[in-house]
XYZ file of C-alpha atoms in Angstrom:
768
model
C 0.000 0.000 0.000
C 1.227 3.562 -0.694
C 1.543 5.966 2.232
C 0.272 9.426 1.840
C 1.033 12.509 3.980
C 3.803 11.883 6.491
C 5.805 9.628 4.386
C 9.542 9.846 4.939
C 11.633 12.312 2.660
C 13.827 10.775 0.129
C 16.899 12.852 -0.975
C 16.918 13.953 -4.581
C 19.714 13.085 -6.839
C 21.776 16.025 -8.310
C 21.447 16.943 -11.966
C 24.786 16.261 -13.575
C 24.183 18.558 -16.520
C 23.376 21.622 -14.373
C 26.506 21.173 -12.321
C 28.593 21.109 -15.451
C 27.216 24.483 -16.619
C 27.935 26.430 -13.327
C 31.692 25.802 -13.343
C 32.662 27.783 -16.436
C 30.504 30.741 -15.436
C 32.322 31.053 -12.159
C 35.706 30.979 -13.807
C 34.665 33.627 -16.317
C 33.473 35.912 -13.529
C 36.738 35.603 -11.717
C 38.685 36.365 -14.885
C 36.526 39.431 -15.618
C 36.992 40.705 -12.116
C 40.766 40.313 -12.348
C 40.858 42.076 -15.728
C 38.852 45.007 -14.400
C 41.167 45.332 -11.447
C 44.200 45.228 -13.699
C 42.784 47.857 -16.045
C 41.914 50.110 -13.131
C 45.428 49.821 -11.802
C 46.951 50.568 -15.190
C 44.651 53.572 -15.688
C 45.508 54.950 -12.305
C 49.192 54.372 -12.964
C 48.966 56.152 -16.329
C 47.058 59.076 -14.830
C 49.631 59.457 -12.077
C 52.457 59.319 -14.594
C 50.738 61.970 -16.746
C 50.219 64.313 -13.779
C 53.804 63.806 -12.663
C 55.194 64.492 -16.156
C 53.011 67.550 -16.630
C 53.972 68.902 -13.206
C 57.651 68.431 -13.995
C 57.300 70.390 -17.224
C 55.442 73.245 -15.522
C 57.947 73.321 -12.671
C 60.875 73.443 -15.064
C 59.381 76.529 -16.744
C 58.443 78.223 -13.458
C 61.916 77.708 -11.931
C 63.880 78.679 -15.054
C 65.269 81.801 -13.345
C 66.500 79.806 -10.331
C 69.256 77.599 -11.718
C 70.336 76.561 -8.221
C 67.037 74.728 -7.533
C 66.796 70.936 -8.024
C 63.363 69.306 -7.874
C 62.056 65.743 -7.971
C 58.498 64.469 -8.260
C 57.195 61.522 -6.298
C 53.679 60.903 -7.413
C 51.777 64.066 -6.621
C 54.444 65.439 -4.314
C 57.249 67.820 -5.385
C 60.504 67.958 -3.480
C 62.631 71.173 -3.808
C 66.323 71.008 -2.995
C 69.348 73.244 -3.482
C 71.264 76.064 -1.815
C 69.659 79.511 -2.204
C 71.872 82.626 -2.272
C 69.665 84.190 0.413
C 66.349 83.790 2.151
C 64.562 86.045 -0.333
C 65.600 83.857 -3.258
C 64.517 80.714 -1.412
C 61.105 82.215 -0.732
C 60.708 83.343 -4.340
C 61.634 79.899 -5.666
C 59.064 78.184 -3.438
C 56.405 80.765 -4.367
C 57.100 80.131 -8.056
C 56.710 76.362 -7.542
C 53.442 76.865 -5.684
C 51.996 78.674 -8.699
C 52.221 75.349 -10.573
C 51.280 72.763 -7.885
C 49.292 73.054 -4.687
C 51.210 74.352 -1.697
C 50.387 71.179 0.237
C 52.214 69.059 -2.339
C 55.488 71.066 -2.125
C 58.149 69.714 0.196
C 60.753 72.462 0.842
C 64.189 70.996 1.543
C 66.122 74.033 0.218
C 68.913 75.552 2.262
C 70.271 79.110 2.413
C 73.946 79.855 1.889
C 75.774 81.165 4.887
C 75.639 84.966 4.935
C 78.932 86.526 3.958
C 80.418 89.270 6.014
C 78.832 92.596 5.054
C 81.181 94.712 2.976
C 81.635 98.422 3.482
C 79.179 100.271 1.204
C 80.561 102.273 -1.675
C 80.459 105.974 -0.876
C 79.435 107.721 -4.091
C 77.636 110.997 -4.797
C 76.561 113.001 -7.826
C 76.392 116.791 -7.938
C 74.029 118.137 -10.595
C 74.495 121.840 -11.240
C 72.598 124.186 -13.535
C 71.418 127.792 -13.457
C 68.600 126.936 -11.056
C 70.754 125.360 -8.367
C 72.689 122.286 -7.225
C 71.342 118.826 -6.328
C 73.402 116.275 -4.375
C 72.460 112.587 -4.604
C 74.199 109.518 -3.165
C 75.720 107.913 -0.063
C 78.203 109.765 2.164
C 79.933 108.934 5.456
C 77.959 109.703 8.602
C 80.781 111.991 9.778
C 80.072 114.504 6.981
C 78.574 117.795 8.124
C 75.840 118.047 5.505
C 74.549 121.456 6.578
C 78.038 122.894 6.301
C 78.401 121.294 2.859
C 75.203 122.962 1.634
C 76.355 126.373 2.908
C 79.760 125.860 1.304
C 78.247 125.042 -2.080
C 75.998 128.095 -1.928
C 78.984 130.334 -1.225
C 81.257 128.790 -3.847
C 78.771 128.494 -6.705
C 76.566 131.480 -5.959
C 73.360 129.487 -6.540
C 70.250 130.198 -4.503
C 69.151 126.612 -3.918
C 71.062 123.448 -2.961
C 68.957 120.262 -2.689
C 70.344 117.690 -0.241
C 69.168 114.228 -1.396
C 72.017 112.287 0.226
C 71.948 109.304 2.577
C 74.613 108.565 5.178
C 76.160 105.365 6.547
C 78.310 104.901 9.627
C 81.233 102.999 8.097
C 84.936 103.763 7.860
C 85.829 106.363 5.253
C 87.717 104.678 2.373
C 91.157 105.770 1.317
C 91.357 108.692 -1.163
C 87.752 109.670 -0.453
C 88.590 113.022 1.110
C 90.789 114.127 -1.824
C 88.210 113.057 -4.375
C 85.393 114.732 -2.423
C 87.231 118.059 -2.149
C 88.169 117.975 -5.845
C 84.590 117.135 -6.836
C 83.312 120.192 -4.985
C 85.911 122.291 -6.760
C 84.798 120.849 -10.112
C 81.178 121.743 -9.334
C 82.332 125.291 -8.626
C 84.236 125.569 -11.929
C 81.595 124.016 -14.212
C 78.355 126.010 -14.322
C 76.300 123.298 -16.039
C 77.609 119.863 -15.170
C 77.152 116.485 -13.536
C 80.036 115.656 -11.189
C 80.293 112.039 -9.985
C 82.522 111.417 -6.945
C 83.858 108.086 -5.672
C 86.944 107.158 -3.670
C 89.922 108.222 -5.771
C 87.757 108.976 -8.848
C 85.911 112.028 -10.163
C 83.924 112.168 -13.388
C 82.826 115.501 -14.871
C 80.295 115.763 -17.686
C 79.744 119.433 -18.535
C 78.696 121.782 -21.298
C 80.617 124.974 -22.047
C 79.395 128.080 -23.840
C 82.269 128.129 -26.332
C 85.364 126.174 -27.409
C 87.486 128.685 -25.551
C 85.515 128.158 -22.337
C 85.846 124.413 -22.860
C 89.643 124.670 -23.047
C 89.762 126.921 -19.998
C 87.606 124.519 -17.993
C 89.725 121.510 -18.958
C 92.905 123.337 -17.954
C 91.389 124.481 -14.653
C 90.257 120.948 -13.784
C 93.662 119.474 -14.573
C 95.395 122.107 -12.453
C 93.104 121.474 -9.477
C 93.227 117.661 -9.664
C 95.151 116.013 -6.795
C 97.706 113.378 -7.684
C 95.681 110.693 -5.884
C 92.496 111.306 -7.913
C 91.678 109.993 -11.386
C 89.739 112.506 -13.524
C 87.390 111.592 -16.363
C 86.175 114.721 -18.166
C 83.597 114.908 -20.954
C 83.140 118.593 -21.798
C 81.317 119.696 -24.913
C 80.808 123.093 -26.518
C 78.020 123.991 -28.954
C 79.008 124.475 -32.541
C 78.730 128.063 -33.771
C 76.257 129.178 -36.409
C 78.343 130.560 -39.304
C 76.638 133.072 -41.547
C 77.530 133.273 -44.301
C 79.169 129.856 -44.471
C 82.562 130.803 -45.932
C 85.741 129.201 -47.252
C 88.586 131.160 -48.854
C 91.715 129.515 -50.265
C 94.618 131.568 -51.660
C 97.855 130.596 -53.389
C 100.347 133.335 -54.253
C 104.022 134.190 -53.864
C 103.722 133.861 -50.070
C 102.471 130.286 -50.392
C 99.166 128.471 -50.011
C 96.845 129.237 -47.113
C 93.263 129.315 -45.886
C 92.061 132.850 -45.184
C 88.797 131.330 -43.953
C 87.713 127.743 -43.498
C 84.404 126.308 -42.308
C 82.950 122.785 -42.420
C 79.754 121.136 -41.265
C 81.148 117.734 -40.189
C 84.471 116.276 -39.116
C 84.574 114.172 -42.286
C 84.063 117.273 -44.433
C 86.742 119.151 -42.495
C 89.249 116.338 -42.972
C 88.578 116.256 -46.727
C 88.992 120.030 -47.045
C 92.213 120.156 -45.028
C 93.637 117.182 -46.927
C 92.977 118.995 -50.212
C 94.607 122.132 -48.784
C 97.729 120.255 -47.675
C 97.950 118.625 -51.103
C 97.864 122.145 -52.601
C 100.749 123.284 -50.390
C 99.215 124.491 -47.098
C 101.779 123.804 -44.351
C 101.057 122.357 -40.910
C 97.574 121.868 -39.507
C 95.483 124.913 -40.483
C 92.346 125.736 -38.434
C 88.927 124.957 -39.869
C 85.822 125.746 -37.837
C 83.037 123.207 -37.418
C 79.727 125.049 -37.407
C 76.052 125.116 -38.207
C 74.355 126.905 -41.091
C 75.864 125.015 -44.027
C 73.837 125.844 -47.181
C 74.128 122.322 -48.576
C 75.076 118.906 -47.181
C 77.500 118.666 -50.139
C 79.663 121.535 -48.890
C 82.853 119.450 -49.017
C 81.974 118.297 -52.561
C 82.154 121.954 -53.603
C 85.153 122.964 -51.480
C 87.536 120.166 -52.495
C 87.343 120.687 -56.321
C 87.543 124.479 -55.775
C 90.843 124.064 -53.899
C 92.102 121.680 -56.586
C 91.231 124.266 -59.255
C 93.556 126.803 -57.598
C 96.190 124.077 -57.289
C 95.871 123.331 -61.018
C 96.252 127.016 -61.838
C 99.358 127.295 -59.686
C 98.209 130.656 -58.284
C 94.981 132.498 -57.564
C 92.177 132.393 -55.058
C 88.749 130.857 -54.592
C 86.054 132.101 -52.225
C 82.893 130.151 -51.370
C 80.206 132.186 -49.606
C 77.159 129.993 -48.993
C 76.506 128.653 -52.519
C 78.436 131.299 -54.482
C 81.888 130.227 -55.736
C 84.283 132.935 -57.011
C 87.525 131.832 -58.733
C 90.168 134.463 -59.581
C 93.306 133.692 -61.584
C 96.289 136.072 -61.984
C 97.086 137.553 -65.368
C 100.233 135.428 -65.850
C 98.185 132.210 -65.973
C 97.791 130.918 -69.518
C 94.293 131.247 -70.970
C 94.166 127.547 -71.855
C 95.087 126.585 -68.292
C 92.446 128.929 -66.924
C 89.745 127.599 -69.256
C 90.574 123.994 -68.385
C 90.484 124.676 -64.628
C 87.156 126.520 -64.909
C 85.639 123.754 -67.026
C 86.667 121.019 -64.616
C 85.387 123.017 -61.638
C 82.032 123.702 -63.292
C 81.587 119.982 -63.943
C 82.556 119.020 -60.387
C 80.409 121.513 -58.449
C 77.166 120.142 -56.949
C 73.929 121.456 -58.502
C 73.192 124.020 -55.770
C 76.475 125.938 -56.279
C 77.123 128.644 -58.902
C 80.552 129.586 -60.239
C 81.880 133.027 -61.107
C 85.374 132.925 -62.659
C 87.592 135.901 -63.523
C 90.932 135.934 -65.316
C 92.839 139.135 -64.591
C 94.192 140.948 -67.646
C 97.844 141.980 -68.116
C 98.443 145.519 -66.893
C 95.340 145.468 -64.746
C 96.120 147.445 -61.601
C 94.478 146.516 -58.366
C 93.091 149.568 -56.587
C 94.241 149.573 -52.995
C 94.769 146.456 -50.944
C 92.953 143.248 -51.751
C 90.938 143.593 -48.555
C 90.992 143.487 -44.778
C 88.886 140.757 -43.204
C 88.057 139.672 -39.681
C 86.128 136.543 -38.700
C 84.713 136.250 -35.172
C 83.430 133.107 -33.500
C 83.347 131.622 -30.029
C 87.050 130.786 -30.230
C 88.216 134.359 -30.942
C 88.931 136.370 -34.074
C 90.942 135.680 -37.248
C 92.537 138.664 -39.017
C 93.539 138.517 -42.689
C 94.538 141.027 -45.365
C 96.767 144.089 -45.374
C 97.560 146.812 -42.884
C 99.631 149.977 -43.091
C 102.748 148.982 -41.137
C 103.963 147.034 -38.131
C 102.872 149.708 -35.671
C 99.322 149.775 -37.020
C 99.216 145.992 -37.087
C 100.096 145.922 -33.375
C 97.335 148.446 -32.700
C 94.706 146.463 -34.615
C 95.745 143.164 -33.050
C 95.692 144.752 -29.579
C 92.164 146.053 -30.106
C 91.037 142.647 -31.399
C 92.585 140.900 -28.407
C 90.853 143.281 -25.997
C 87.464 142.808 -27.661
C 87.508 139.098 -28.585
C 90.263 137.389 -26.575
C 92.121 134.921 -28.772
C 93.569 136.416 -31.996
C 94.783 134.508 -35.061
C 96.497 137.152 -37.183
C 98.015 136.829 -40.647
C 98.059 140.540 -41.514
C 100.665 141.762 -43.977
C 102.233 145.215 -43.996
C 101.612 147.298 -47.127
C 102.517 151.005 -47.186
C 100.448 151.549 -50.361
C 97.079 151.166 -48.667
C 94.781 154.234 -48.895
C 94.742 156.932 -46.258
C 92.550 156.071 -43.281
C 92.795 152.334 -43.935
C 93.636 151.457 -40.317
C 90.674 153.510 -39.090
C 88.343 151.532 -41.370
C 89.754 148.256 -40.041
C 89.230 149.377 -36.438
C 85.672 150.491 -37.243
C 84.925 147.060 -38.708
C 86.216 145.316 -35.575
C 84.101 147.540 -33.338
C 81.038 146.834 -35.480
C 81.650 143.091 -35.020
C 81.650 143.463 -31.242
C 78.332 142.185 -29.982
C 77.849 139.538 -32.686
C 78.016 135.915 -31.634
C 79.491 134.952 -35.007
C 80.392 137.319 -37.790
C 82.678 138.490 -40.551
C 83.848 141.953 -41.591
C 85.312 142.739 -45.014
C 86.831 146.131 -45.716
C 87.705 147.623 -49.110
C 88.417 151.257 -49.991
C 84.810 151.626 -51.211
C 82.786 149.512 -48.765
C 82.601 148.048 -45.254
C 80.532 144.845 -45.137
C 79.440 143.280 -41.845
C 77.672 139.901 -41.786
C 76.948 137.394 -39.054
C 74.485 136.258 -36.428
C 73.395 137.879 -33.176
C 70.927 137.409 -30.358
C 70.118 141.135 -30.472
C 67.262 142.204 -32.735
C 68.800 145.667 -33.089
C 72.312 144.478 -33.972
C 72.185 146.083 -37.431
C 71.356 149.507 -35.983
C 74.088 149.208 -33.381
C 76.654 148.230 -36.027
C 75.628 151.196 -38.209
C 75.920 153.540 -35.220
C 79.423 152.273 -34.399
C 80.555 152.739 -37.994
C 79.164 156.280 -37.931
C 80.966 157.123 -34.696
C 84.312 155.867 -35.999
C 84.194 156.813 -39.691
C 81.985 159.895 -39.660
C 79.491 160.758 -42.373
C 79.608 159.395 -45.925
C 81.058 155.899 -45.405
C 79.281 153.237 -47.473
C 78.347 150.009 -45.695
C 76.398 146.796 -46.128
C 74.919 144.919 -43.169
C 73.655 141.315 -43.274
C 73.166 140.334 -39.633
C 70.793 137.481 -38.916
C 68.838 137.294 -35.662
C 69.023 133.984 -33.750
C 66.396 133.695 -31.050
C 68.390 131.071 -29.106
C 71.131 133.639 -28.531
C 68.743 136.355 -27.375
C 69.383 137.069 -23.659
C 65.970 138.729 -23.370
C 64.233 135.466 -24.288
C 66.306 133.408 -21.847
C 65.893 130.181 -23.836
C 67.363 127.155 -22.048
C 70.193 124.989 -23.318
C 69.810 121.261 -23.853
C 71.202 120.427 -20.400
C 68.854 122.964 -18.801
C 65.891 121.466 -20.677
C 66.625 117.978 -19.379
C 67.159 119.262 -15.840
C 63.797 121.035 -15.935
C 62.005 117.932 -17.236
C 63.544 115.745 -14.514
C 62.698 118.346 -11.875
C 59.070 118.298 -13.062
C 58.988 114.499 -12.708
C 60.391 114.718 -9.177
C 57.912 117.410 -8.215
C 54.869 115.512 -9.541
C 55.838 111.992 -10.566
C 53.827 109.894 -13.030
C 52.910 106.563 -11.398
C 51.993 103.185 -12.882
C 49.884 100.236 -11.844
C 51.925 97.389 -10.293
C 53.762 95.314 -12.931
C 51.942 97.173 -15.722
C 52.616 100.041 -18.084
C 49.219 101.637 -17.416
C 49.498 105.131 -15.908
C 47.860 105.256 -12.483
C 45.980 108.299 -11.250
C 45.708 111.649 -12.999
C 48.906 112.609 -14.875
C 47.490 116.030 -15.747
C 49.523 118.127 -13.262
C 52.773 116.451 -14.295
C 52.002 116.795 -18.001
C 51.261 120.486 -17.464
C 54.705 120.989 -15.909
C 56.370 119.060 -18.727
C 54.466 121.071 -21.350
C 55.814 124.366 -19.972
C 59.375 123.162 -20.518
C 58.710 121.488 -23.879
C 57.496 124.792 -25.311
C 61.134 125.926 -25.280
C 62.897 122.569 -25.653
C 61.158 120.722 -28.476
C 64.109 121.160 -30.854
C 66.533 119.139 -28.701
C 66.989 115.369 -29.034
C 65.843 113.963 -25.676
C 65.405 110.368 -24.524
C 62.714 109.178 -22.102
C 64.304 106.348 -20.124
C 62.302 103.838 -18.103
C 63.883 102.109 -15.078
C 62.702 99.404 -12.651
C 63.895 97.684 -9.495
C 65.396 94.179 -9.509
C 62.246 92.294 -8.559
C 61.154 89.919 -11.309
C 63.158 88.538 -14.199
C 65.602 90.706 -16.114
C 63.737 90.271 -19.394
C 60.392 91.183 -17.844
C 61.844 94.314 -16.245
C 63.424 95.441 -19.512
C 60.142 95.091 -21.378
C 58.165 96.740 -18.569
C 60.473 99.750 -18.456
C 60.307 100.129 -22.242
C 56.500 100.001 -22.208
C 56.325 102.568 -19.411
C 58.619 105.011 -21.212
C 56.491 104.560 -24.341
C 53.390 105.284 -22.271
C 54.883 108.569 -21.021
C 55.869 109.552 -24.568
C 52.348 108.779 -25.800
C 50.793 110.788 -22.954
C 53.017 113.789 -23.737
C 52.074 113.588 -27.418
C 48.352 113.326 -26.636
C 48.687 116.359 -24.354
C 49.728 118.436 -27.374
C 53.497 118.546 -26.822
C 55.913 118.477 -29.756
C 57.689 115.142 -29.256
C 59.129 114.679 -32.754
C 62.682 114.716 -31.411
C 62.009 112.468 -28.395
C 62.617 108.725 -28.165
C 61.650 106.126 -25.548
C 63.926 103.408 -24.189
C 63.730 100.840 -21.404
C 66.745 100.088 -19.210
C 65.049 97.656 -16.829
C 67.074 97.072 -13.674
C 70.471 97.771 -15.297
C 70.924 101.325 -13.942
C 69.949 101.445 -10.266
C 70.472 104.639 -8.294
C 69.752 103.070 -4.894
C 69.915 99.741 -3.040
C 67.308 97.216 -4.219
C 67.302 95.468 -0.829
C 65.163 98.174 0.794
C 61.692 99.459 0.003
C 62.959 103.022 -0.294
C 65.737 101.960 -2.650
C 63.391 99.989 -4.869
C 61.011 102.927 -4.953
C 63.830 105.233 -6.092
C 64.899 102.805 -8.811
C 61.382 102.695 -10.297
C 61.546 105.952 -12.217
C 61.217 107.798 -15.540
C 64.307 109.836 -16.409
C 65.033 112.259 -19.258
C 68.439 112.200 -20.979
C 69.949 114.680 -23.472
C 71.173 112.867 -26.589
C 72.833 115.823 -28.362
C 73.973 119.220 -27.107
C 72.955 121.029 -30.298
C 69.300 121.584 -31.248
C 67.932 119.795 -34.284
C 68.168 121.989 -37.387
C 65.166 121.047 -39.522
C 65.831 123.671 -42.171
C 68.570 126.085 -43.120
C 68.327 129.420 -41.263
C 66.686 132.201 -43.220
C 69.276 134.562 -44.709
C 69.768 137.911 -43.066
C 68.145 140.958 -44.607
C 70.693 142.998 -46.537
C 70.798 146.646 -45.500
C 72.795 149.132 -47.586
C 73.444 152.699 -46.580
C 75.785 155.564 -45.827
C 76.776 156.546 -42.306
C 75.290 159.657 -40.753
C 77.297 162.307 -39.018
C 77.918 161.953 -35.273
C 75.749 165.050 -34.702
C 72.792 163.406 -36.449
C 73.183 160.234 -34.406
C 73.392 162.221 -31.158
C 70.288 164.241 -32.060
C 68.343 161.075 -32.829
C 69.334 159.565 -29.469
C 68.294 162.728 -27.637
C 64.935 162.712 -29.374
C 64.412 159.054 -28.447
C 65.234 159.758 -24.804
C 62.847 162.723 -24.768
C 60.030 160.558 -26.128
C 60.829 157.934 -23.504
C 60.708 160.485 -20.711
C 57.512 162.252 -21.776
C 55.434 159.245 -22.825
C 56.373 156.845 -20.033
C 56.305 159.270 -17.110
C 53.192 161.134 -18.213
C 50.688 158.758 -16.554
C 52.745 158.763 -13.372
C 52.269 162.523 -13.129
C 48.591 162.505 -14.082
C 49.168 163.783 -17.639
C 47.212 162.079 -20.475
C 49.437 160.072 -22.798
C 48.825 158.956 -26.381
C 48.985 155.088 -26.518
C 51.012 155.225 -29.744
C 53.498 157.557 -28.122
C 53.733 155.193 -25.150
C 54.455 152.241 -27.455
C 57.064 154.336 -29.241
C 58.601 155.193 -25.877
C 58.971 151.512 -24.958
C 60.444 150.333 -28.255
C 62.238 153.212 -29.973
C 65.041 153.735 -27.406
C 65.990 150.067 -27.683
C 66.447 150.443 -31.430
C 68.052 153.861 -31.712
C 70.251 154.321 -28.640
C 73.945 154.738 -29.282
C 76.240 151.733 -29.462
C 77.652 152.194 -25.980
C 74.343 151.402 -24.269
C 73.053 147.886 -23.623
C 69.435 147.829 -24.921
C 68.328 145.340 -22.266
C 69.423 147.763 -19.536
C 67.590 150.664 -21.156
C 64.394 148.584 -21.365
C 64.519 147.381 -17.759
C 66.171 150.119 -15.673
C 65.469 153.788 -14.984
C 66.867 156.127 -17.582
C 69.380 157.726 -15.280
C 71.051 154.289 -14.791
C 71.495 153.599 -18.522
C 74.691 155.708 -18.708
C 73.782 157.683 -21.830
C 76.908 159.519 -22.993
C 75.085 162.679 -24.101
C 74.273 165.199 -21.355
C 71.119 166.546 -23.071
C 69.660 163.045 -23.359
C 70.538 162.347 -19.735
C 68.796 165.518 -18.610
C 65.752 164.740 -20.746
C 65.452 161.335 -19.107
C 66.021 162.422 -15.504
C 64.253 165.787 -15.333
C 61.031 165.266 -17.282
C 58.664 166.413 -14.564
C 60.333 169.783 -14.097
C 60.795 170.889 -17.679
C 58.946 168.686 -20.156
C 55.402 168.053 -18.850
C 52.498 170.321 -17.839
C 52.003 170.689 -14.089
C 50.134 167.664 -12.731
C 47.125 167.847 -10.461
C 49.227 166.465 -7.620
C 52.894 167.556 -7.542
C 55.439 164.751 -7.847
C 59.147 165.122 -7.203
C 61.261 164.559 -10.378
C 63.544 162.070 -8.654
C 60.543 160.039 -7.491
C 58.963 160.135 -10.942
C 62.178 158.959 -12.608
C 62.959 156.159 -10.171
C 59.521 154.881 -9.113
C 59.181 151.232 -10.187
C 57.277 150.812 -13.445
C 54.751 148.430 -11.945
C 53.711 151.080 -9.397
C 54.028 154.251 -11.453
C 52.622 153.480 -14.903
C 48.938 152.929 -15.665
C 46.763 152.314 -18.696
C 48.432 152.181 -22.091
C 51.798 153.183 -20.692
C 51.807 150.114 -18.425
C 51.541 147.788 -21.400
C 54.047 149.782 -23.404
C 56.661 149.967 -20.640
C 56.401 146.316 -19.640
C 56.030 144.807 -23.116
C 59.133 142.682 -23.826
C 61.247 144.110 -26.574
C 61.004 140.855 -28.485
C 57.204 141.364 -28.871
C 57.502 144.939 -30.027
C 60.324 144.585 -32.566
C 60.311 142.467 -35.687
C 63.171 140.070 -36.364
C 65.883 141.736 -38.462
C 64.082 145.058 -38.637
C 66.953 147.533 -39.055
C 65.871 150.755 -40.720
C 67.716 151.148 -44.050
C 69.091 154.573 -44.670
C 68.733 155.289 -48.413
C 71.810 156.434 -50.228
C 71.746 160.045 -51.437
C 71.195 160.543 -55.124
C 74.601 162.177 -55.454
C 76.431 159.301 -53.811
C 79.032 157.718 -56.080
């Protein structure tokens, strides 16, 4: 029977086929799991290697400026090792590394080199002197009495202001410092516009002189004052003169070959001209003046073939005045030789030059001496031509030496000169006095004065001097050009003064920049306004704007930053309306520090914009306009004296009228302010007449003096309120004059007179 319900359980038998299928699945799962783990490990390993490689590359670039640093990477960690020169460099290296990787991953194992014993600082100062004052910059021993030094400089130099910008250090004074310091102060006293650098045993002087003669004197004075223990480095320059007309005269006769006048625009041109002269027989090393005002850049191309033409003739002379070339050959020269020389010279002359050739005829008698000539420049005067005898030559040379200093004389005695010849030569020299550069040529028929002057009334003064010396009836020609840079009334600054003023403006109101950028920070308007005032008078000088930084950051970055900042200042000056055509910008980076970069104050001083003069002479953009030619005949001394008295009377009545309550015609007041400057006799300085009371002007004529000092008593109607004559004549203009007379009396002469406005005196119809 079969039991149902609680029948006993019988175990089931396993399925063999199912067991066989579960084995491979398990193995496959294990393999897949192992593969996934392996791939994860490899991916992680590759990612770590990539991060480590990339970090190493970035670190190598970031630490390029720190060649003493060695780094290793260990996974995500970076280990820095090496010996830093100082703690600052170690900190900078770590900061650079932390810009690439996180600070927590940087392990700093760098060490700092043992600090060396501090050396004694170098005591050095610079004295900057100009017409405004003296500035002292640098490091001096603590034992120096700085207040006493400032007082000493004021007494020795006569300047009103001495700026003490020095720092002191309490260290032993180095050997030879005292001698160098004393000599440097002496150099600052001798040089009126200079930069004097002083170090132990060394003094450097960079100065500008007003003339070649002053340059030589300054060099000699410095060498005499230099102690034996001090090394002197002197760089002294003098401006080149403006020569008008630009002249060269070469002569070859029985006395030999010589230059009566020689001028060149460049050293290369001068060397070519002198070489041609020596080849033609000029002995030694003749003088040849380097100057401005050349009519053509091919001056030497005209001078050299002209000299060779005289050499080919064997005798004769050639004169080049601006672009006019005059060749004269003696009568004994063969016509064929003359024609050949003229033809070759015509073919060789540059296009701008014109030739005038003359072949003297046999039996042609020369009337009187060839000529008397005198050339004046900053170096003195050169005398050429003929004079009566030895005694008269001594007299003329003595007068020239008294008026102009250095004299180069090649005068020849000739008893056949006309009567009064010496007097005409003296008159020509006196007429040259007062010209910065000039030439006088005297013939029996004519006295010709040409040159350049800073006085707008130079032509009138020259005519008055000729009249005083020669009397009435002497024929003259005047071609005197006015140069505004030489005008003392304008007071235009030199190149050194321009740069000093620009740097002073930057110190007074400095232009700042955003950190590590070339963007100007704040409002540069006040500084640009100060710079614009100076640039109005200094735009024709070549000036550099130099940018400077401290030593923080890489050298290349600092150089580029300084260049960009100087360019930014130049752009700002241009946008402000300044003429910056002759200015350039340059970046010096950290290469020219003026203070210690280890202190905040030193770094601040090194971050600066500085102006530098590149050339002492102004840029000449075009040839100067030729002087107006004035021809005339001298008046008698009585006529000149009467004209001066009339001018003084006008000055007294028109200028003092308002002070005494008397109505004054505005035109008469303007005449009073300008006419005396133009017509006063040659012995009176026009600037003094325009700025001082009449009784101080030292007029030589008693009537004119009385007219100027006693106007109230004898020349004007009685005023409503009596005024003493002495008070009326001496009361300051700003207090005494009103209305139209105020403007007339205070108007600068340069605004009232036209450039080169001498009044020509027509020749009489009966004049020969």
